[in-house]
Structures are given as C-alpha cells and as structure tokens.
Amino acid sequence: PAARAVFGEWGGLVIAESWRADRLRVYSAGSAFDTDHDPRPVPGNPPESHHAAILDAGANARTSTRYTVTPLYFAAQNGHAPVMARLLDAGVDPNGTAYEGQTMLMPAALAGKADAVRLLLTRGAAVDAAEPYRGQTALMWAAAEGNTEAAAVLVEAGADIRKKSTGGFTPLLFAVRNAQIPVTVRLLDL
C-alpha cells in the first residue's frame, strides 16, 4: 500500500506512515520494514533530529509490532537515551512491556547503556520488575552480559541482589555462570 505521509530519512531509509495510521514503514531500495510484521530494529542509531521529526509529524509513539515491541523498546535495545527521552516525553510508559513481559529496563541493561538505564529509572521504571516467563530482572540481564556500569546503576537504584529467577538464579549466579568476573566481583562486594 502507498504511504500516507513521509516523515523523513534515516541514514538512507525513508520513514513513512503506511495505510494503517498506527503503523510505520521504513523503505529502502524497494524493501520495507513494517512495524506490524518485523520485530527487528533498523540497524544503527539515526540522528536525534530524525526521531524528533518523525514524532513531530504525528507518528504514534505508543505503536507496537504484533509482538508488542515498541519504539521505546528498540531505543532501549540500542541504548539511545536521547530518543528514549523524547518517547517518554511523548507519554510512553517506562514500565511498558514487550513480548514475554520484558520491561524496557531489560534491553537497556542487556545493552549495557548506563545512561539509558538511569533515564528509565528516573522516569519511574520499576527496578525489580521481573518478566513472568523466567522471572528475570534487568539486574540479572546486566549481570549475565557483564555490563558492570548498568548493573551498578540498578543496584544504586535499589535493585534486589538476592532476588531469584524462576530457575533459582540470583544476579550473582547469572554473572558467575557466564564468567563475568568484574560484575561478579562487584556483586560480591555488596
């Protein structure tokens, strides 16, 4: 279907609203990324001005893929704090969840972006929220990936270092299991 409005370019990609007002399409050389069908993010972090232009043109900041992946989730996954701030300013819930109940803190912690984690926490994200499938928290994700700075921000915000996943793992056990020595040492020092 033809695009209704073109919002801007994103590193050679054209961002446009599709025939469905709640969906965006990203066009590039005849192929498209449709937020209703493809949960993968577009590679790279485009300039902040492009994100602002897209939102200023009326894009729905709360839109999601059929897998409930939102623009905030993609921004958190890429650790792009300026875009996250813009989306939060547009009214997106910092405690929103994606597929399997993953909170917005989880991809930010997994990416190891302390500034993105800090932003979500200052905007009200629940530090100890756990996804229901495995009972894992953002601190567990940060510890498993060895993201010491993100883990430190979560601990400073009051994350429970003794909380267990449904499999019985604490953040420390996730760090040890994955041989993440700096995070292991940091958690042992607490």
Short mmCIF file of C-alpha atoms in Angstrom, two decimals:
data_model
loop_
_atom_site.label_atom_id
_atom_site.label_comp_id
_atom_site.label_asym_id
_atom_site.label_seq_id
_atom_site.Cartn_x
_atom_site.Cartn_y
_atom_site.Cartn_z
CA PRO A 1 0.00 0.00 0.00
CA ALA A 2 1.08 3.54 -0.65
CA ALA A 3 2.45 5.64 2.16
CA ARG A 4 0.19 8.35 3.56
CA ALA A 5 2.92 10.66 4.86
CA VAL A 6 6.69 10.68 4.66
CA PHE A 7 8.27 11.64 7.98
CA GLY A 8 11.92 11.87 7.00
CA GLU A 9 15.04 9.98 6.09
CA TRP A 10 17.03 7.81 8.41
CA GLY A 11 20.52 7.08 7.11
CA GLY A 12 19.28 6.48 3.57
CA LEU A 13 15.98 4.94 4.68
CA VAL A 14 12.68 6.71 4.20
CA ILE A 15 10.31 6.63 7.18
CA ALA A 16 6.66 6.79 6.19
CA GLU A 17 3.28 6.13 7.71
CA SER A 18 1.60 3.19 5.98
CA TRP A 19 -2.05 2.90 5.03
CA ARG A 20 -2.71 1.89 8.64
CA ALA A 21 -2.33 5.00 10.80
CA ASP A 22 -0.89 3.05 13.73
CA ARG A 23 2.00 1.54 11.77
CA LEU A 24 5.22 2.88 10.32
CA ARG A 25 7.07 1.56 7.32
CA VAL A 26 10.73 2.03 6.57
CA TYR A 27 11.51 1.90 2.84
CA SER A 28 14.91 1.24 1.34
CA ALA A 29 15.58 0.31 -2.29
CA GLY A 30 12.18 -1.28 -2.70
CA SER A 31 12.20 -3.28 0.53
CA ALA A 32 10.32 -2.34 3.67
CA PHE A 33 10.50 -2.83 7.41
CA ASP A 34 6.93 -2.85 8.67
CA THR A 35 6.45 -2.43 12.42
CA ASP A 36 3.45 -4.74 12.22
CA HIS A 37 5.40 -7.70 10.86
CA ASP A 38 9.09 -7.49 11.64
CA PRO A 39 10.30 -7.18 15.27
CA ARG A 40 13.92 -6.49 14.30
CA PRO A 41 15.23 -2.94 14.74
CA VAL A 42 16.65 -0.98 11.86
CA PRO A 43 20.47 -1.11 12.25
CA GLY A 44 22.26 1.95 13.58
CA ASN A 45 21.13 4.95 15.51
CA PRO A 46 19.86 7.74 13.29
CA PRO A 47 20.31 11.35 14.33
CA GLU A 48 18.06 12.70 17.09
CA SER A 49 16.63 15.26 14.69
CA HIS A 50 15.12 12.47 12.57
CA HIS A 51 13.38 10.94 15.56
CA ALA A 52 12.06 14.34 16.57
CA ALA A 53 10.80 15.00 13.04
CA ILE A 54 9.02 11.65 12.95
CA LEU A 55 7.27 12.32 16.26
CA ASP A 56 6.55 15.96 15.39
CA ALA A 57 4.91 14.81 12.16
CA GLY A 58 2.40 12.84 14.20
CA ALA A 59 3.86 9.35 14.45
CA ASN A 60 2.28 7.35 17.26
CA ALA A 61 4.96 6.97 19.95
CA ARG A 62 2.96 4.14 21.52
CA THR A 63 2.71 1.99 18.39
CA SER A 64 4.00 -1.57 18.55
CA THR A 65 4.63 -4.57 16.38
CA ARG A 66 2.29 -7.51 16.59
CA TYR A 67 4.87 -8.88 19.04
CA THR A 68 4.28 -5.82 21.27
CA VAL A 69 7.74 -4.41 20.57
CA THR A 70 7.59 -0.61 20.79
CA PRO A 71 9.83 2.24 19.63
CA LEU A 72 10.91 2.66 23.27
CA TYR A 73 11.99 -0.99 23.37
CA PHE A 74 14.03 -0.53 20.17
CA ALA A 75 15.62 2.66 21.54
CA ALA A 76 16.43 0.91 24.85
CA GLN A 77 17.86 -2.08 22.96
CA ASN A 78 20.21 0.33 21.18
CA GLY A 79 20.89 2.33 24.35
CA HIS A 80 19.81 5.53 22.63
CA ALA A 81 18.93 7.72 25.66
CA PRO A 82 18.03 10.91 23.70
CA VAL A 83 15.42 9.03 21.66
CA MET A 84 14.16 7.30 24.79
CA ALA A 85 13.75 10.69 26.50
CA ARG A 86 11.78 12.00 23.54
CA LEU A 87 9.48 8.97 23.57
CA LEU A 88 8.98 9.20 27.33
CA ASP A 89 8.20 12.92 26.93
CA ALA A 90 5.56 11.89 24.38
CA GLY A 91 3.83 9.85 27.09
CA VAL A 92 5.22 6.36 26.61
CA ASP A 93 5.09 4.30 29.81
CA PRO A 94 8.57 3.45 31.17
CA ASN A 95 7.03 0.31 32.70
CA GLY A 96 5.55 -0.92 29.43
CA THR A 97 6.32 -4.47 28.46
CA ALA A 98 7.15 -6.28 25.25
CA TYR A 99 6.67 -9.92 24.33
CA GLU A 100 7.05 -12.35 27.22
CA GLY A 101 6.71 -9.44 29.66
CA GLN A 102 10.14 -7.92 29.11
CA THR A 103 10.31 -4.45 30.63
CA MET A 104 12.02 -1.51 28.96
CA LEU A 105 14.84 -1.73 31.54
CA MET A 106 15.81 -5.19 30.37
CA PRO A 107 17.07 -4.37 26.86
CA ALA A 108 18.80 -1.23 28.19
CA ALA A 109 20.58 -3.32 30.85
CA LEU A 110 21.41 -6.01 28.29
CA ALA A 111 22.92 -3.34 26.01
CA GLY A 112 24.98 -2.10 28.97
CA LYS A 113 23.98 1.52 28.50
CA ALA A 114 24.07 3.04 31.98
CA ASP A 115 22.63 6.37 30.81
CA ALA A 116 19.63 4.61 29.25
CA VAL A 117 19.07 2.57 32.42
CA ARG A 118 19.38 5.69 34.57
CA LEU A 119 16.90 7.59 32.38
CA LEU A 120 14.26 4.87 32.66
CA LEU A 121 14.72 4.70 36.43
CA THR A 122 14.40 8.47 36.85
CA ARG A 123 11.21 8.34 34.77
CA GLY A 124 9.66 5.75 37.08
CA ALA A 125 10.66 2.34 35.74
CA ALA A 126 10.29 -0.38 38.39
CA VAL A 127 13.82 -1.51 39.23
CA ASP A 128 12.89 -5.06 40.30
CA ALA A 129 10.18 -5.84 37.76
CA ALA A 130 10.56 -9.41 36.52
CA GLU A 131 9.34 -10.89 33.27
CA PRO A 132 6.84 -13.64 34.06
CA TYR A 133 8.27 -16.41 31.90
CA ARG A 134 11.66 -16.83 33.64
CA GLY A 135 11.26 -14.36 36.48
CA GLN A 136 14.36 -12.44 35.43
CA THR A 137 15.03 -8.80 36.27
CA ALA A 138 17.05 -6.14 34.48
CA LEU A 139 19.87 -6.68 37.00
CA MET A 140 20.00 -10.35 36.06
CA TRP A 141 20.24 -9.38 32.37
CA ALA A 142 23.04 -6.88 33.06
CA ALA A 143 24.93 -9.38 35.24
CA ALA A 144 24.65 -12.19 32.67
CA GLU A 145 26.12 -9.92 29.97
CA GLY A 146 28.85 -8.49 32.19
CA ASN A 147 27.52 -4.95 31.98
CA THR A 148 29.08 -3.63 35.17
CA GLU A 149 28.03 0.01 34.77
CA ALA A 150 24.40 -0.82 34.05
CA ALA A 151 24.38 -3.27 36.97
CA ALA A 152 25.84 -0.60 39.26
CA VAL A 153 23.11 1.89 38.29
CA LEU A 154 20.45 -0.72 39.02
CA VAL A 155 21.99 -1.62 42.40
CA GLU A 156 22.28 2.07 43.34
CA ALA A 157 18.58 2.44 42.50
CA GLY A 158 17.74 -0.36 44.95
CA ALA A 159 17.68 -3.49 42.79
CA ASP A 160 17.41 -6.61 44.95
CA ILE A 161 20.67 -8.54 44.54
CA ARG A 162 19.15 -11.55 46.30
CA LYS A 163 16.06 -11.84 44.08
CA LYS A 164 15.83 -15.22 42.33
CA SER A 165 14.61 -16.14 38.87
CA THR A 166 12.12 -18.98 38.48
CA GLY A 167 15.17 -21.20 37.91
CA GLY A 168 16.62 -20.15 41.28
CA PHE A 169 19.38 -17.89 39.92
CA THR A 170 20.32 -14.61 41.59
CA PRO A 171 22.11 -11.85 39.65
CA LEU A 172 25.38 -13.13 41.14
CA LEU A 173 24.74 -16.65 39.83
CA PHE A 174 23.97 -15.27 36.35
CA ALA A 175 27.31 -13.42 36.40
CA VAL A 176 29.25 -16.48 37.65
CA ARG A 177 27.57 -18.83 35.16
CA ASN A 178 28.66 -16.59 32.28
CA ALA A 179 32.17 -15.95 33.66
CA GLN A 180 31.53 -12.22 34.03
CA ILE A 181 34.32 -11.55 36.54
CA PRO A 182 34.02 -7.75 37.00
CA VAL A 183 30.27 -7.97 37.69
CA THR A 184 30.81 -10.99 39.95
CA VAL A 185 33.38 -9.08 42.00
CA ARG A 186 31.11 -6.02 42.19
CA LEU A 187 28.14 -8.08 43.39
CA LEU A 188 30.28 -9.94 45.94
CA ASP A 189 31.41 -6.61 47.38
CA LEU A 190 27.83 -5.64 48.23
#
